[in-house]
CSV table of C-alpha atoms and ligand atoms in Angstrom, one decimal:
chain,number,residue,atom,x,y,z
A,246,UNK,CA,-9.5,6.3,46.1
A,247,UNK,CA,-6.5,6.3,43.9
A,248,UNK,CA,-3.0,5.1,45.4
A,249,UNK,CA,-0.3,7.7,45.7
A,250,UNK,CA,2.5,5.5,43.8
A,251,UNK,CA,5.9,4.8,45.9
A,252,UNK,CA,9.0,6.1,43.9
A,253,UNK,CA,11.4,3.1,44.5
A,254,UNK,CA,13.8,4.4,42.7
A,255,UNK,CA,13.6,7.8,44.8
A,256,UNK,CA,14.2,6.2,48.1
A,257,UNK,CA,16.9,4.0,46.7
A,258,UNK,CA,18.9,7.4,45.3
A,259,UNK,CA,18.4,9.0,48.8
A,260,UNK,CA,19.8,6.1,50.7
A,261,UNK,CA,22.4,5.4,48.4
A,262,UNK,CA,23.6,9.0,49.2
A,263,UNK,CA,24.0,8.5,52.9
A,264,UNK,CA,25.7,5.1,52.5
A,265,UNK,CA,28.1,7.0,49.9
A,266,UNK,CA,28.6,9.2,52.9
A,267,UNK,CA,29.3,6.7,55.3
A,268,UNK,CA,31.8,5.1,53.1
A,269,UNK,CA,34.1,8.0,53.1
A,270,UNK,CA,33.7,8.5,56.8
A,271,UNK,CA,35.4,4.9,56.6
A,272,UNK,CA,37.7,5.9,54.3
A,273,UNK,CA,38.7,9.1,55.7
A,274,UNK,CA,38.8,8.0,59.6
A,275,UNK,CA,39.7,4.8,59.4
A,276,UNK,CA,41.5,3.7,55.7
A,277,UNK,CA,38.8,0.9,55.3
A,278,UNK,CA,37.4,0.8,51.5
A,279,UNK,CA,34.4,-2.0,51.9
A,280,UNK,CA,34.8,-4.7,49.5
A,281,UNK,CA,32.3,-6.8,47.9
A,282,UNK,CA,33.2,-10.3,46.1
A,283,UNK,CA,31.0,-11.6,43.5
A,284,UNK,CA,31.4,-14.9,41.8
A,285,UNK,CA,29.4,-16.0,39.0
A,286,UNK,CA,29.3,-19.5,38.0
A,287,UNK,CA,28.1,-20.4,33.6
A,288,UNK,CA,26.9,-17.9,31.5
A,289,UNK,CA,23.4,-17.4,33.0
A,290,UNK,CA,22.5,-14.1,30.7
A,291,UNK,CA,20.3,-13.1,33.4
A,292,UNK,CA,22.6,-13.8,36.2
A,293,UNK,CA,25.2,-11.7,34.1
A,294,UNK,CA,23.0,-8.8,34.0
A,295,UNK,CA,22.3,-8.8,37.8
A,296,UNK,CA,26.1,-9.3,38.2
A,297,UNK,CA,26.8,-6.2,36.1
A,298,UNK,CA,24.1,-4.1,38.1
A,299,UNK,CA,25.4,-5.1,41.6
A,300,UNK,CA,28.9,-4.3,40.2
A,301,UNK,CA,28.2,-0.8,38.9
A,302,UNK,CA,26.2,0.2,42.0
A,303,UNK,CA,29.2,-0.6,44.1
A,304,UNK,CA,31.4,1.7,41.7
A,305,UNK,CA,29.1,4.6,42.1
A,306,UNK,CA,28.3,4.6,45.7
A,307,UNK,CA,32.4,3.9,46.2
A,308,UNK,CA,32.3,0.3,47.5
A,309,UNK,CA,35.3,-2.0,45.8
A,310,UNK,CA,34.3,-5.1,44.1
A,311,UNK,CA,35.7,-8.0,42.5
A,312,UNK,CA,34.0,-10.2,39.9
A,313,UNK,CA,35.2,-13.9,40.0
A,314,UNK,CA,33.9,-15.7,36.8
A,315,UNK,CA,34.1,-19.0,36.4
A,316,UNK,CA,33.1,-21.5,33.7
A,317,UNK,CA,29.8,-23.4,34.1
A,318,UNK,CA,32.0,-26.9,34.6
A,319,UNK,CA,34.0,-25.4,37.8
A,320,UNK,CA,33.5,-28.7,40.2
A,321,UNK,CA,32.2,-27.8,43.3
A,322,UNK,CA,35.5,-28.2,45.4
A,323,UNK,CA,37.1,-25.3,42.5
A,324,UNK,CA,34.6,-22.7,43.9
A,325,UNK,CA,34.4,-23.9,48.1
A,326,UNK,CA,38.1,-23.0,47.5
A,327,UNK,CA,37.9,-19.6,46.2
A,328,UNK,CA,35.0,-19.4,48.8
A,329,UNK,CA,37.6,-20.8,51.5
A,330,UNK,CA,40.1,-17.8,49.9
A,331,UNK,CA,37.6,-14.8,50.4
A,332,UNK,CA,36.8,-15.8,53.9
A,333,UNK,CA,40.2,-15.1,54.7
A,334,UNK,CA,41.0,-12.3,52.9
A,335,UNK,CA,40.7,-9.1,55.4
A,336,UNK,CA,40.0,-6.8,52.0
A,337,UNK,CA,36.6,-8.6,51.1
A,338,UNK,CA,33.6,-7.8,54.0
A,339,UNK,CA,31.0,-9.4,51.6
A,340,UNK,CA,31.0,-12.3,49.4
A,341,UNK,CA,28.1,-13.0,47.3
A,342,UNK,CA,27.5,-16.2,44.9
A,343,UNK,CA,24.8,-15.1,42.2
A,344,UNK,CA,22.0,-17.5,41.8
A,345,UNK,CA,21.4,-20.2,40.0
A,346,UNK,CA,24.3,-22.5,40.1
A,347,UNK,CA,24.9,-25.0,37.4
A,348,UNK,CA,23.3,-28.1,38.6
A,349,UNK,CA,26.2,-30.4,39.6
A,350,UNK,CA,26.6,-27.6,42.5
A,351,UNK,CA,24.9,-27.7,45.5
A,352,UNK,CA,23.3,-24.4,46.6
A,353,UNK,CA,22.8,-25.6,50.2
A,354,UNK,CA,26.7,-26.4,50.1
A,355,UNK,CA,27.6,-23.1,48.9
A,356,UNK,CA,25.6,-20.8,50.8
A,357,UNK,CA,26.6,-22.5,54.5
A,358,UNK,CA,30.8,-21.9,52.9
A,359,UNK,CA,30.4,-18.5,52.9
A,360,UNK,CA,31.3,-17.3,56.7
A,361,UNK,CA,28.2,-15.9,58.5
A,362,UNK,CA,30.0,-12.4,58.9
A,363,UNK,CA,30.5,-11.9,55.3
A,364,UNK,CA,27.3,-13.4,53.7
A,365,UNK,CA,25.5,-9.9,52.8
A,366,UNK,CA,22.9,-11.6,51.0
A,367,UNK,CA,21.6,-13.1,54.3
A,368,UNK,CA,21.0,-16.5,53.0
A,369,UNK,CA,23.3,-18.2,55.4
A,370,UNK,CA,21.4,-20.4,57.7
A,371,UNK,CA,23.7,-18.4,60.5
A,372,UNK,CA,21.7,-15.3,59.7
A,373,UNK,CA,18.1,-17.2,58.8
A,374,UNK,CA,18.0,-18.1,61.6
A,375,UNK,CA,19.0,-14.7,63.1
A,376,UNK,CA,15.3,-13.3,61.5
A,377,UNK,CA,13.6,-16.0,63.9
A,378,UNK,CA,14.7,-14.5,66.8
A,379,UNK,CA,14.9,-10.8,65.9
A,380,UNK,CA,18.7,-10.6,65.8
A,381,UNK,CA,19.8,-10.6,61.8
A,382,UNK,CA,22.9,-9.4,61.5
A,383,UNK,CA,22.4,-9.1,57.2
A,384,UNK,CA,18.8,-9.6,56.6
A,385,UNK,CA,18.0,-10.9,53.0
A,386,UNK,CA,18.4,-7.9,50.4
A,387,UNK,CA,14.9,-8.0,48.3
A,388,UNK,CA,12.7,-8.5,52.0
A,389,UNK,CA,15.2,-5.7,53.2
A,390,UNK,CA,14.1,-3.2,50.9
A,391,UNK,CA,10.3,-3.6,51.0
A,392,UNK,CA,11.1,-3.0,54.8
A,393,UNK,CA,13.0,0.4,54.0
A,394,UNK,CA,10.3,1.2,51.8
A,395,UNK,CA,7.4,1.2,54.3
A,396,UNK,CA,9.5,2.8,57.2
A,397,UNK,CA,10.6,5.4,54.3
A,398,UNK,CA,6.6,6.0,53.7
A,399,UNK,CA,5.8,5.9,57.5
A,400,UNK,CA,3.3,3.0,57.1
A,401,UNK,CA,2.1,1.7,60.4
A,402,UNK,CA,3.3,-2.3,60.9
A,403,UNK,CA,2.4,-2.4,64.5
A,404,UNK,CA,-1.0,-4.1,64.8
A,405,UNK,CA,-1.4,-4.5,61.3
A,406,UNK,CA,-2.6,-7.3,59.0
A,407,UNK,CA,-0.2,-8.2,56.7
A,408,UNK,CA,-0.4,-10.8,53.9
A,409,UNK,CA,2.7,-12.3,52.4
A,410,UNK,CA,1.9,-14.2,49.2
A,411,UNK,CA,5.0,-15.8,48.4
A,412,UNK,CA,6.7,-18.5,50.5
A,413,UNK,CA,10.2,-18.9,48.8
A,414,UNK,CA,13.1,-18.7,51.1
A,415,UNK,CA,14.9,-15.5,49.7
A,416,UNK,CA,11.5,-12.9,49.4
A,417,UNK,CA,8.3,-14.5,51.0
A,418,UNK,CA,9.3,-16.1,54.4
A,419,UNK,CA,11.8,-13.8,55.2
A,420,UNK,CA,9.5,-11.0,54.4
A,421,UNK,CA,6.9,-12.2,57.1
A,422,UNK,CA,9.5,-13.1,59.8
A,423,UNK,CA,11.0,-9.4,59.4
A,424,UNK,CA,6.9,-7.7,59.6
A,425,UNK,CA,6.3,-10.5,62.4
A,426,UNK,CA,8.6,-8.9,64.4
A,427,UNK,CA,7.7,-5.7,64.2
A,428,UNK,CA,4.3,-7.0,65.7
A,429,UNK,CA,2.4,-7.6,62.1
A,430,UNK,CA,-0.3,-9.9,62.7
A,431,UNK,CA,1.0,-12.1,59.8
A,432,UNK,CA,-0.4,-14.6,56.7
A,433,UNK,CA,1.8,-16.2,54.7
A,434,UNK,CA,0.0,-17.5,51.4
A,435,UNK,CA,1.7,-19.9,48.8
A,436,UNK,CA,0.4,-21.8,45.9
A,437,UNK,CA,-1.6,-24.6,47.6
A,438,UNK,CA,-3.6,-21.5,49.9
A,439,UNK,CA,-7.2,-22.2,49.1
A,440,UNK,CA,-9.4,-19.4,48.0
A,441,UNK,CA,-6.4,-16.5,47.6
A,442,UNK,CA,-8.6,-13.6,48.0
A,443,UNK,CA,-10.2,-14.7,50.8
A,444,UNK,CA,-6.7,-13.6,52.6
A,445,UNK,CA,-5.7,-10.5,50.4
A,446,UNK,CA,-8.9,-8.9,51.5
A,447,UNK,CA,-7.6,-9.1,54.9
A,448,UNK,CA,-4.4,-7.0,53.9
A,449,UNK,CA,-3.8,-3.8,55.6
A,450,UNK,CA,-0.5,-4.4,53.9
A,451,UNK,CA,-0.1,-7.0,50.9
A,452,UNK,CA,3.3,-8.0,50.2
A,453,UNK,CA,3.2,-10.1,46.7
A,454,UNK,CA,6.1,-12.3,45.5
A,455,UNK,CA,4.6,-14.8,43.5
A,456,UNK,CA,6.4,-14.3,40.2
A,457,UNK,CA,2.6,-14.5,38.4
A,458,UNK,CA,1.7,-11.4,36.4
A,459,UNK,CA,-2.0,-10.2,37.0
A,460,UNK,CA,-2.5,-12.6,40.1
A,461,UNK,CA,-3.8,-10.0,42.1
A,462,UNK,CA,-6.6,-8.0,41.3
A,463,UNK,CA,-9.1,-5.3,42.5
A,464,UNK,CA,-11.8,-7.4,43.6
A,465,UNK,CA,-9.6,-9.2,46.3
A,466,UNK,CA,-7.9,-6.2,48.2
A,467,UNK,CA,-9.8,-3.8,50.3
A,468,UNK,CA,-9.9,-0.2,50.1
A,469,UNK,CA,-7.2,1.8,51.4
A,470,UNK,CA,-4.8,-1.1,51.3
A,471,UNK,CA,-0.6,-0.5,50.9
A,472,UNK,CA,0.5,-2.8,47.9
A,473,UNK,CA,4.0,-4.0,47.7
A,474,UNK,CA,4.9,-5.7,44.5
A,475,UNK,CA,7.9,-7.5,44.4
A,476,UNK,CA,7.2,-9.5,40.9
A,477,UNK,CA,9.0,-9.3,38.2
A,478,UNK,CA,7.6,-10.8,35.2
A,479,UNK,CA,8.3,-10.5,31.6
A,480,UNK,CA,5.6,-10.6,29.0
A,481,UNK,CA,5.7,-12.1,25.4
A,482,UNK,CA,5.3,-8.7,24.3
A,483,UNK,CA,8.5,-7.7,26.3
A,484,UNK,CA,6.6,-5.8,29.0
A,485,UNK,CA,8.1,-5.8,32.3
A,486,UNK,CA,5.1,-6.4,35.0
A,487,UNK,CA,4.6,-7.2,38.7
A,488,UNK,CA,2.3,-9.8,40.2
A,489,UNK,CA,-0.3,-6.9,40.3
A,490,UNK,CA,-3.2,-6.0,38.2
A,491,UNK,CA,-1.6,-2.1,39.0
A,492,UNK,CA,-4.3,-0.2,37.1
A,493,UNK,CA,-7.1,-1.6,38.5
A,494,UNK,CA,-5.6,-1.9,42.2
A,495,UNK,CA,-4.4,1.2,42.5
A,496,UNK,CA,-8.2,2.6,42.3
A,497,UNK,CA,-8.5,0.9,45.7
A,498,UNK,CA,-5.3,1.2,47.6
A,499,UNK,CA,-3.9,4.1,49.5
A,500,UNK,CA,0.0,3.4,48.3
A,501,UNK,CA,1.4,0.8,45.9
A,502,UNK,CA,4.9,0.5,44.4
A,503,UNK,CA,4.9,0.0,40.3
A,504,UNK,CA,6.9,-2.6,38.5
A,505,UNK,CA,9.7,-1.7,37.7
A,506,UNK,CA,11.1,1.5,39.7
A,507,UNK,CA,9.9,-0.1,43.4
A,508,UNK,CA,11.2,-2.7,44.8
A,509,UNK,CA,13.6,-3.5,42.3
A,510,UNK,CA,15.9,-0.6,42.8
A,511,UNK,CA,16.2,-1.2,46.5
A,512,UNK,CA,17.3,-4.7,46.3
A,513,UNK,CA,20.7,-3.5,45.2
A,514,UNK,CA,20.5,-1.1,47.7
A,515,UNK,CA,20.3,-3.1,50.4
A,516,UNK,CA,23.6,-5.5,49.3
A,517,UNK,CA,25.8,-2.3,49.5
A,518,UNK,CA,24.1,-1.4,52.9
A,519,UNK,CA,25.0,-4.7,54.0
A,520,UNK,CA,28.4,-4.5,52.6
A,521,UNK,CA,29.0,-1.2,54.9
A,522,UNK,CA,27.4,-3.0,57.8
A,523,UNK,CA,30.2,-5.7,57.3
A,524,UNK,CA,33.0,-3.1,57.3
A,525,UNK,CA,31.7,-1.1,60.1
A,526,UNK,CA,31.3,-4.5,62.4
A,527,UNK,CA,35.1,-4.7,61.5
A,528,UNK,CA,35.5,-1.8,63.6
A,529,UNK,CA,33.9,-3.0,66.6
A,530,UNK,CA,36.3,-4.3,69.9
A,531,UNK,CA,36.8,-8.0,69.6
A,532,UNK,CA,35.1,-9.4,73.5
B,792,LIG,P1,9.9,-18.4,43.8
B,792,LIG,O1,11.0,-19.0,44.5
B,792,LIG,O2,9.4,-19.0,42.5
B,792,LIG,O3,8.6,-18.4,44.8
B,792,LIG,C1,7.4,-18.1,44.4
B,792,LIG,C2,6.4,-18.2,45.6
B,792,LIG,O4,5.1,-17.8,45.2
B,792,LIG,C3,6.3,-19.7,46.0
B,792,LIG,O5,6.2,-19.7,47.5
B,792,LIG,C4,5.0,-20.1,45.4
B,792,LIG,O6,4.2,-21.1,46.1
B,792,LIG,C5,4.2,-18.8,45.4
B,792,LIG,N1,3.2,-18.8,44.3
B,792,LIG,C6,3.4,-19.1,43.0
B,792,LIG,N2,2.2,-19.1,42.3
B,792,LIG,C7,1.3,-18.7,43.2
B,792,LIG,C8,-0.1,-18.5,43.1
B,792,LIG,N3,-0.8,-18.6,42.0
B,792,LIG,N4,-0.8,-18.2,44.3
B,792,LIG,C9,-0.1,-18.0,45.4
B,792,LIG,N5,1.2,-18.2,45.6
B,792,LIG,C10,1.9,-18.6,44.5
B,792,LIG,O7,10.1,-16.9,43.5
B,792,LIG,P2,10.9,-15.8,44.3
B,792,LIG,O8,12.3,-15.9,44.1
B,792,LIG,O9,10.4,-15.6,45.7
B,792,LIG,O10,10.4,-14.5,43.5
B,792,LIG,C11,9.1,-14.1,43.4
B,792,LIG,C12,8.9,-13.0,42.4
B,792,LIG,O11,9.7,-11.9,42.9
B,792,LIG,C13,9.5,-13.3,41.0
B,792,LIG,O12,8.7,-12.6,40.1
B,792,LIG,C14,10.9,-12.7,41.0
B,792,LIG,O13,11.3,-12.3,39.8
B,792,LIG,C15,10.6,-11.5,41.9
B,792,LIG,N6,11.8,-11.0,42.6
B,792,LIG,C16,12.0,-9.7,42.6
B,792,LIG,C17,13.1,-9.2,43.2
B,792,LIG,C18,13.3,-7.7,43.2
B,792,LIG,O14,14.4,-7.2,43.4
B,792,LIG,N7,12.3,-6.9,42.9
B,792,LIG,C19,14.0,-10.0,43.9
B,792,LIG,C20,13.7,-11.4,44.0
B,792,LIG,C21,12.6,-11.9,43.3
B,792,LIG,P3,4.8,-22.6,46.5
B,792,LIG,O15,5.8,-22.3,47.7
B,792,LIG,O16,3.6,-23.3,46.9
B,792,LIG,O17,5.5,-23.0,45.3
């Protein structure tokens, strides 16, 4: 078996063209233009990379978005109050605080300052706890998109036996609460899981978020399996991989998403969905 390899970057286009068109359907019946905030604490190059891609996907898909830099020394209190200023402002419907923060700040702090209906990276506890019970309002963007993917490749959750390996709070837990309720029979694996394999052959679906390149390799997935690779890793040789062995486990699987041009493309994608989710909600009667 070879695995017919998920275009990421496909599915991300396609989607990003109906949110386009739900944005002017904003625009045009109701004069809202949905507005993004991004604030970027120090000079994190990666961070400023991530910023700029977040901030060019808004342009081109016609959300508005301000960029709020501040200096790696900005005390805590300096950024809860431009936090404090975007919650009020009626213009902004998301509000995002790239990650890392400088040390003095406390992420915990930050993340719980941003109100519920405007945190479209899902990381407030508000909406964490939303994926317990089934009732997100913005699930977490990089979980979000490997959920897009499989319902964009019509891959069966019901019933299924997923494996997470991964446990952080932003890919791995969230991941397995979102398959868990959509009735995956579901195994989270981190790095004190004894015997790895043992569980990946299990996988009907293998969700991998591990951040270590080649962890996963053909001997411990079954045949047939649907590999989603979340990693990102670079290589001293400057090679951009995934947590997958891909040549040698796309032999075995029926689908698998490469590294880069799958999940990466549709993490983006899911902050401006959330962003129009925000908007629209704006719309709704107050009861
Ligand atoms: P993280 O916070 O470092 O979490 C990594 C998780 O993997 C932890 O739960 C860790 O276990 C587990 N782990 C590490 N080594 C392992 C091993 N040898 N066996 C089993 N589990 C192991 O990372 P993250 O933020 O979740 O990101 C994970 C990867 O996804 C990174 O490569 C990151 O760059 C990538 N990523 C990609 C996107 C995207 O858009 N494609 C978005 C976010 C992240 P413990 O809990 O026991 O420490």
């Amino acid at each position: 078996m070879t695995a017919r390899i998920i275009d990421g970057k496909a599915i991300a286009r396609k989607l990003r063209a109906e949110y386009a068109e739900r944005i002017a359907t904003l625009k045009s019946r109701h004069g809202i233009v949905p507005g993004i905030a991004v604030i970027l604490v120090g000079d994190n190059p990666a961070s400023q990379v991530y910023v700029r891609n977040k901030i060019t996907a808004c342009k081109d898909t016609g959300i508005h978005s301000e960029l709020y830099r501040l200096p790696a020394d900005t005390p805590e209190s300096v950024l809860m109050a431009r936090i404090d200023a975007l919650n009020a402002d009626p213009a902004v419907h998301g509000i995002l605080v790239q990650l890392p923060l400088p040390a003095h700040i406390s992420v915990p702090n930050v993340l719980e300052r941003i109100t519920p209906d405007k945190d479209v990276d899902g990381f407030h506890l508000y909406n964490v706890g939303g994926l317990v019970t089934g009732n997100t309002v913005f699930p977490p963007c990089t979980p979000y998109g490997v959920q897009k993917i499989l319902e964009y490749e019509n891959v069966r959750i019901e019933g299924q036996n997923v494996v997470v390996v991964g446990a952080s709070n932003i890919v791995g837990k969230p991941m397995a609460l979102m398959l868990m309720q959509q009735d995956a029979t579901v195994c989270i694996c981190h790095k004190k899981t004894r015997d790895l394999g043992q569980f990946t052959m299990l996988a009907d679906i293998l969700v991998v978020a591990a951040g270590v390149p080649g962890l996963i390799v053909p001997q411990m997935v079954k045949t047939g399996v649907v590999v989603i690779d979340v990693g990102i890793n670079r290589l001293p040789d400057g090679r951009l991989v995934g947590d997958v062995d891909f040549e040698g486990v796309r032999k075995k699987a029926s689908m698998i998403t490469p590294v880069p041009g799958g999940v990466g493309p549709m993490t983006i994608t899911m902050l401006l969905h959330n962003t129009i989710v925000s908007a629209e909600r704006g719309l709704a009667p107050k009861g």
